[in-house]
GROMACS .gro file of N, CA and C in nm:
model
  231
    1UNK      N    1   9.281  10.874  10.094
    1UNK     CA    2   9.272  10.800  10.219
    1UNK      C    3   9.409  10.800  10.286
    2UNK      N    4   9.433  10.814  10.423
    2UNK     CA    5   9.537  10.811  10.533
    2UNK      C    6   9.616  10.658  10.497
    3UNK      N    7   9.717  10.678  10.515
    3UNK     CA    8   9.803  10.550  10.481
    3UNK      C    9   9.845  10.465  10.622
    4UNK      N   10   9.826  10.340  10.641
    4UNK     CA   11   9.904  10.303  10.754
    4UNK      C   12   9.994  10.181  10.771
    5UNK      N   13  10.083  10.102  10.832
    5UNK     CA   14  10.115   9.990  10.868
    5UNK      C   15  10.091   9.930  10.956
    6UNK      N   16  10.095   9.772  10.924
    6UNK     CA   17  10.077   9.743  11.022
    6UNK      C   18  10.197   9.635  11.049
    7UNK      N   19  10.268   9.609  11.217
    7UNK     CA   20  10.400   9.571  11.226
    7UNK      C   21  10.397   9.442  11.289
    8UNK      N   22  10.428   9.313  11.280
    8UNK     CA   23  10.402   9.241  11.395
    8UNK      C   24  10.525   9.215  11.468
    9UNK      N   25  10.593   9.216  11.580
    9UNK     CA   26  10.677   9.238  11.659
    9UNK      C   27  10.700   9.108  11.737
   10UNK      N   28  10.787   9.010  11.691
   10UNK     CA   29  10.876   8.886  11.725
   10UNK      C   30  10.887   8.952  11.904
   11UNK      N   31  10.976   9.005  11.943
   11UNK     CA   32  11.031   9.041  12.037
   11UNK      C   33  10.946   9.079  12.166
   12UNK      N   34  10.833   9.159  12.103
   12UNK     CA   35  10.740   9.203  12.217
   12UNK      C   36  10.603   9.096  12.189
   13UNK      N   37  10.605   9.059  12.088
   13UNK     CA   38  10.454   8.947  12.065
   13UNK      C   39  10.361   9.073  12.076
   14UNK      N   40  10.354   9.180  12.016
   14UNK     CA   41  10.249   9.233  11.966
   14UNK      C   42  10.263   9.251  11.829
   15UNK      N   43  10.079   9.345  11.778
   15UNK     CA   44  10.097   9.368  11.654
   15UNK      C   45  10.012   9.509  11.663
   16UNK      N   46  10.111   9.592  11.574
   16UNK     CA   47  10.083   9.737  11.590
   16UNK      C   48   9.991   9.778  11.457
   17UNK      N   49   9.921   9.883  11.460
   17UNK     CA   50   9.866   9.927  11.350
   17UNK      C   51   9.956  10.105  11.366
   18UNK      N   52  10.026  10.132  11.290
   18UNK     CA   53  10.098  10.244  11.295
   18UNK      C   54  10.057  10.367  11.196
   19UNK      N   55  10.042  10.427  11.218
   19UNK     CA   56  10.013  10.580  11.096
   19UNK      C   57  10.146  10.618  11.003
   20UNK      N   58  10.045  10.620  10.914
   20UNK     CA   59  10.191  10.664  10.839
   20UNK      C   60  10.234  10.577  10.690
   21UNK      N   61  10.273  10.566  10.566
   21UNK     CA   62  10.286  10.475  10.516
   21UNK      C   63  10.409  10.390  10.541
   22UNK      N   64  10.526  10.447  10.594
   22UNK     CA   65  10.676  10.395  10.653
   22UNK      C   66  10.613  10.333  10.788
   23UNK      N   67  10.559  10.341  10.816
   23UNK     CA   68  10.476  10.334  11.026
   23UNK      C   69  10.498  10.426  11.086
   24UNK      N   70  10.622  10.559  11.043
   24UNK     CA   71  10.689  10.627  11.139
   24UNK      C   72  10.608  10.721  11.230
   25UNK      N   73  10.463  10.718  11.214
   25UNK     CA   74  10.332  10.788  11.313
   25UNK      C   75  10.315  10.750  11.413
   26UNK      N   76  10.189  10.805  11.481
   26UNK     CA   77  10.203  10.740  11.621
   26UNK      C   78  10.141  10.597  11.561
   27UNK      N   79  10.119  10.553  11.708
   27UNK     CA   80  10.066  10.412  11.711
   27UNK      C   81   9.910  10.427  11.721
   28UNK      N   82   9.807  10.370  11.618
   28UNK     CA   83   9.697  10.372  11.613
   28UNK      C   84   9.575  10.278  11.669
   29UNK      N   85   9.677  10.164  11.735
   29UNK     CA   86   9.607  10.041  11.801
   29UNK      C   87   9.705   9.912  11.795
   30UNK      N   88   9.687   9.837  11.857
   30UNK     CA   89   9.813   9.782  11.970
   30UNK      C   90   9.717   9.628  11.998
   31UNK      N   91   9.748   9.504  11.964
   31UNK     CA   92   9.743   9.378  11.996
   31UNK      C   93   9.813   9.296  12.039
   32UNK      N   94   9.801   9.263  12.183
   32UNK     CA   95   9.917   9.196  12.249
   32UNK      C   96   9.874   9.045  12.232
   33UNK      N   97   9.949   8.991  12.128
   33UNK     CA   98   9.931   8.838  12.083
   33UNK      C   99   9.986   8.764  12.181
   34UNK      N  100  10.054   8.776  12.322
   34UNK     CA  101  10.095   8.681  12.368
   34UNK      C  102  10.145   8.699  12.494
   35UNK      N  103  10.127   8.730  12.642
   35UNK     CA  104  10.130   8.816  12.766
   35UNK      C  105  10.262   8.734  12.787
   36UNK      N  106  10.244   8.617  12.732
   36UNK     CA  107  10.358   8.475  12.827
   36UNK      C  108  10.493   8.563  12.741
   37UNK      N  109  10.607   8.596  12.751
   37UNK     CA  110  10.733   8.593  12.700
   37UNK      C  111  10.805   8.476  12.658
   38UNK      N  112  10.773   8.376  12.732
   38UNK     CA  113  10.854   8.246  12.700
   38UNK      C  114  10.785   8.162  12.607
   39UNK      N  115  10.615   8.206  12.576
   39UNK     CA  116  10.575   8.110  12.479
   39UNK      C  117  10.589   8.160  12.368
   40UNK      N  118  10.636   8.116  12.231
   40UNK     CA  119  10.604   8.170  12.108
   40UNK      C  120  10.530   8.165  12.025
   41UNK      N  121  10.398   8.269  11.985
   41UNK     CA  122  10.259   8.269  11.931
   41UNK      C  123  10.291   8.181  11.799
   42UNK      N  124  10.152   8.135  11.839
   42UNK     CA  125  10.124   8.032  11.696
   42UNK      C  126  10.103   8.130  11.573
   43UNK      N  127  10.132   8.066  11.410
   43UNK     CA  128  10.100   8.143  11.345
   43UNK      C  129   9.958   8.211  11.309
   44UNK      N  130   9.855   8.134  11.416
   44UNK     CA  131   9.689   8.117  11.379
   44UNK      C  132   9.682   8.266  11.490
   45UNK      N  133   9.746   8.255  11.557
   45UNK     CA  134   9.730   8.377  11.697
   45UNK      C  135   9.774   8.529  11.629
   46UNK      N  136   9.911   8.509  11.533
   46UNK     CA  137   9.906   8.629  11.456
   46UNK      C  138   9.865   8.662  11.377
   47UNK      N  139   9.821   8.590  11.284
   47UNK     CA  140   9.738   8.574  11.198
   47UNK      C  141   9.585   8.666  11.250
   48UNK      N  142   9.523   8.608  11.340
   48UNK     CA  143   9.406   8.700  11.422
   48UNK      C  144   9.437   8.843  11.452
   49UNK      N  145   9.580   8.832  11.585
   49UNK     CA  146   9.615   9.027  11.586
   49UNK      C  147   9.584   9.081  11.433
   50UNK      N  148   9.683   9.046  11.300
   50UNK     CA  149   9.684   9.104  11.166
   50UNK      C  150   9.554   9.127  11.145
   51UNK      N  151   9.437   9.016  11.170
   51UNK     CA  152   9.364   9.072  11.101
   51UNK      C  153   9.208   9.149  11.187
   52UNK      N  154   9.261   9.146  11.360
   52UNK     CA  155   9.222   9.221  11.401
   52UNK      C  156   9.268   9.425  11.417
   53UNK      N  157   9.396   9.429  11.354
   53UNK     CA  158   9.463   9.536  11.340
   53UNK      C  159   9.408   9.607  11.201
   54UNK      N  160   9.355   9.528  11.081
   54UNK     CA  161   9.332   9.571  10.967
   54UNK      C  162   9.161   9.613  11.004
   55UNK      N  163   9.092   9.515  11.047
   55UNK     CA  164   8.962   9.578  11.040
   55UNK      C  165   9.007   9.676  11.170
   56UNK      N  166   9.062   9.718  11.234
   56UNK     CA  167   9.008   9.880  11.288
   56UNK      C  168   9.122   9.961  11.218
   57UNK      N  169   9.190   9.946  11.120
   57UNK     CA  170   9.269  10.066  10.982
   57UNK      C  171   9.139  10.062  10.915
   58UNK      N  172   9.031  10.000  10.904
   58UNK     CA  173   8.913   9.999  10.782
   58UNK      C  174   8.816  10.118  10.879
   59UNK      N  175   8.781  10.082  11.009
   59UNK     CA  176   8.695  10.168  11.088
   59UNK      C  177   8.828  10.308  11.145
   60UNK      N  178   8.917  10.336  11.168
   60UNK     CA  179   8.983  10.469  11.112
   60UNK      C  180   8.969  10.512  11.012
   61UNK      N  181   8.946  10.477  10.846
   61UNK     CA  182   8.947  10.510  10.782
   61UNK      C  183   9.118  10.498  10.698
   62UNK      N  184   9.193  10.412  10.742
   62UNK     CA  185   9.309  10.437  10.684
   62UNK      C  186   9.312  10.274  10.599
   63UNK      N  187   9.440  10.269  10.490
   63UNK     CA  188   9.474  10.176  10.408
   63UNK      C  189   9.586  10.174  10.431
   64UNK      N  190   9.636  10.028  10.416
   64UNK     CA  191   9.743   9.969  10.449
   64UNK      C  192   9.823   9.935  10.383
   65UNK      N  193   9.942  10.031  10.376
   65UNK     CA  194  10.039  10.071  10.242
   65UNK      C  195  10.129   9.912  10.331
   66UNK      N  196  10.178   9.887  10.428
   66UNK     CA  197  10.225   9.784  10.384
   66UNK      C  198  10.227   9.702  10.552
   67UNK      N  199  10.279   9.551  10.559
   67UNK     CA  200  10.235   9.453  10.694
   67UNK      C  201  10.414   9.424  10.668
   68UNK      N  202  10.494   9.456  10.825
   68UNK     CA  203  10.596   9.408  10.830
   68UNK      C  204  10.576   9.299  10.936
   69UNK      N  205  10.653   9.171  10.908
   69UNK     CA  206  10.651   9.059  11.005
   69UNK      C  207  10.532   8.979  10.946
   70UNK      N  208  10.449   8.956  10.801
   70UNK     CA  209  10.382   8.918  10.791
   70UNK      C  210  10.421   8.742  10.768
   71UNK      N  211  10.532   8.742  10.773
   71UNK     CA  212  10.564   8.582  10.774
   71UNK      C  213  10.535   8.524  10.896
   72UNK      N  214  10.530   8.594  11.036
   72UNK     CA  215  10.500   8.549  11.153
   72UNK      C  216  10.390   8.443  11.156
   73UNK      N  217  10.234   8.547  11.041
   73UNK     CA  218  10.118   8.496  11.034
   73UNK      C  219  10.135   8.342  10.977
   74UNK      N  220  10.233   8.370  10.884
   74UNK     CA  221  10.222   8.220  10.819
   74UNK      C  222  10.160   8.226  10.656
   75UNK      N  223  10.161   8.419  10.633
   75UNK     CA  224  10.136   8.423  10.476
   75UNK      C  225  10.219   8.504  10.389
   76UNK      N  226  10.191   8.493  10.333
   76UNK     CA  227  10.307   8.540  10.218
   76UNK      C  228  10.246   8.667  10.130
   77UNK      N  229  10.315   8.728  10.017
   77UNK     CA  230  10.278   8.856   9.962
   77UNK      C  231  10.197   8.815   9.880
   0.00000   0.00000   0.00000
């Protein structure tokens, strides 16, 4: 099976699903947790992108060698 990451991004308030087991692929799907810049997403809001980013790595067909920014969500390893 295809390896992928997935990234959640403080700075831009999205959360990426990336190819690749490092992420260094293209970008495979893209969740913008938060349009406002000045508000900062709740952990329940990233929490959703994460785990709207994982079920479509399940419908690609890829597994998720690893989640950077997963403290954003509010969970741990």
């Amino acid at each position: 099976m295809r390896k992928a990451c997935i990234e959640l991004i403080l700075g831009t308030k999205v959360a990426c699903l990336m190819a690749g087991e490092l992420g260094m692929g293209k970008c495979l799907y893209m969740v913008i947790v938060s349009e406002d810049m000045t508000v900062c997403p709740t952990a329940q809001q990233w929490e959703k992108a994460l785990n709207m980013c994982e079920q479509k790595a399940v419908e690609l067909k890829y597994e998720i060698a690893r989640v950077r920014g997963r403290s954003l969500a509010g969970l741990s390893l």
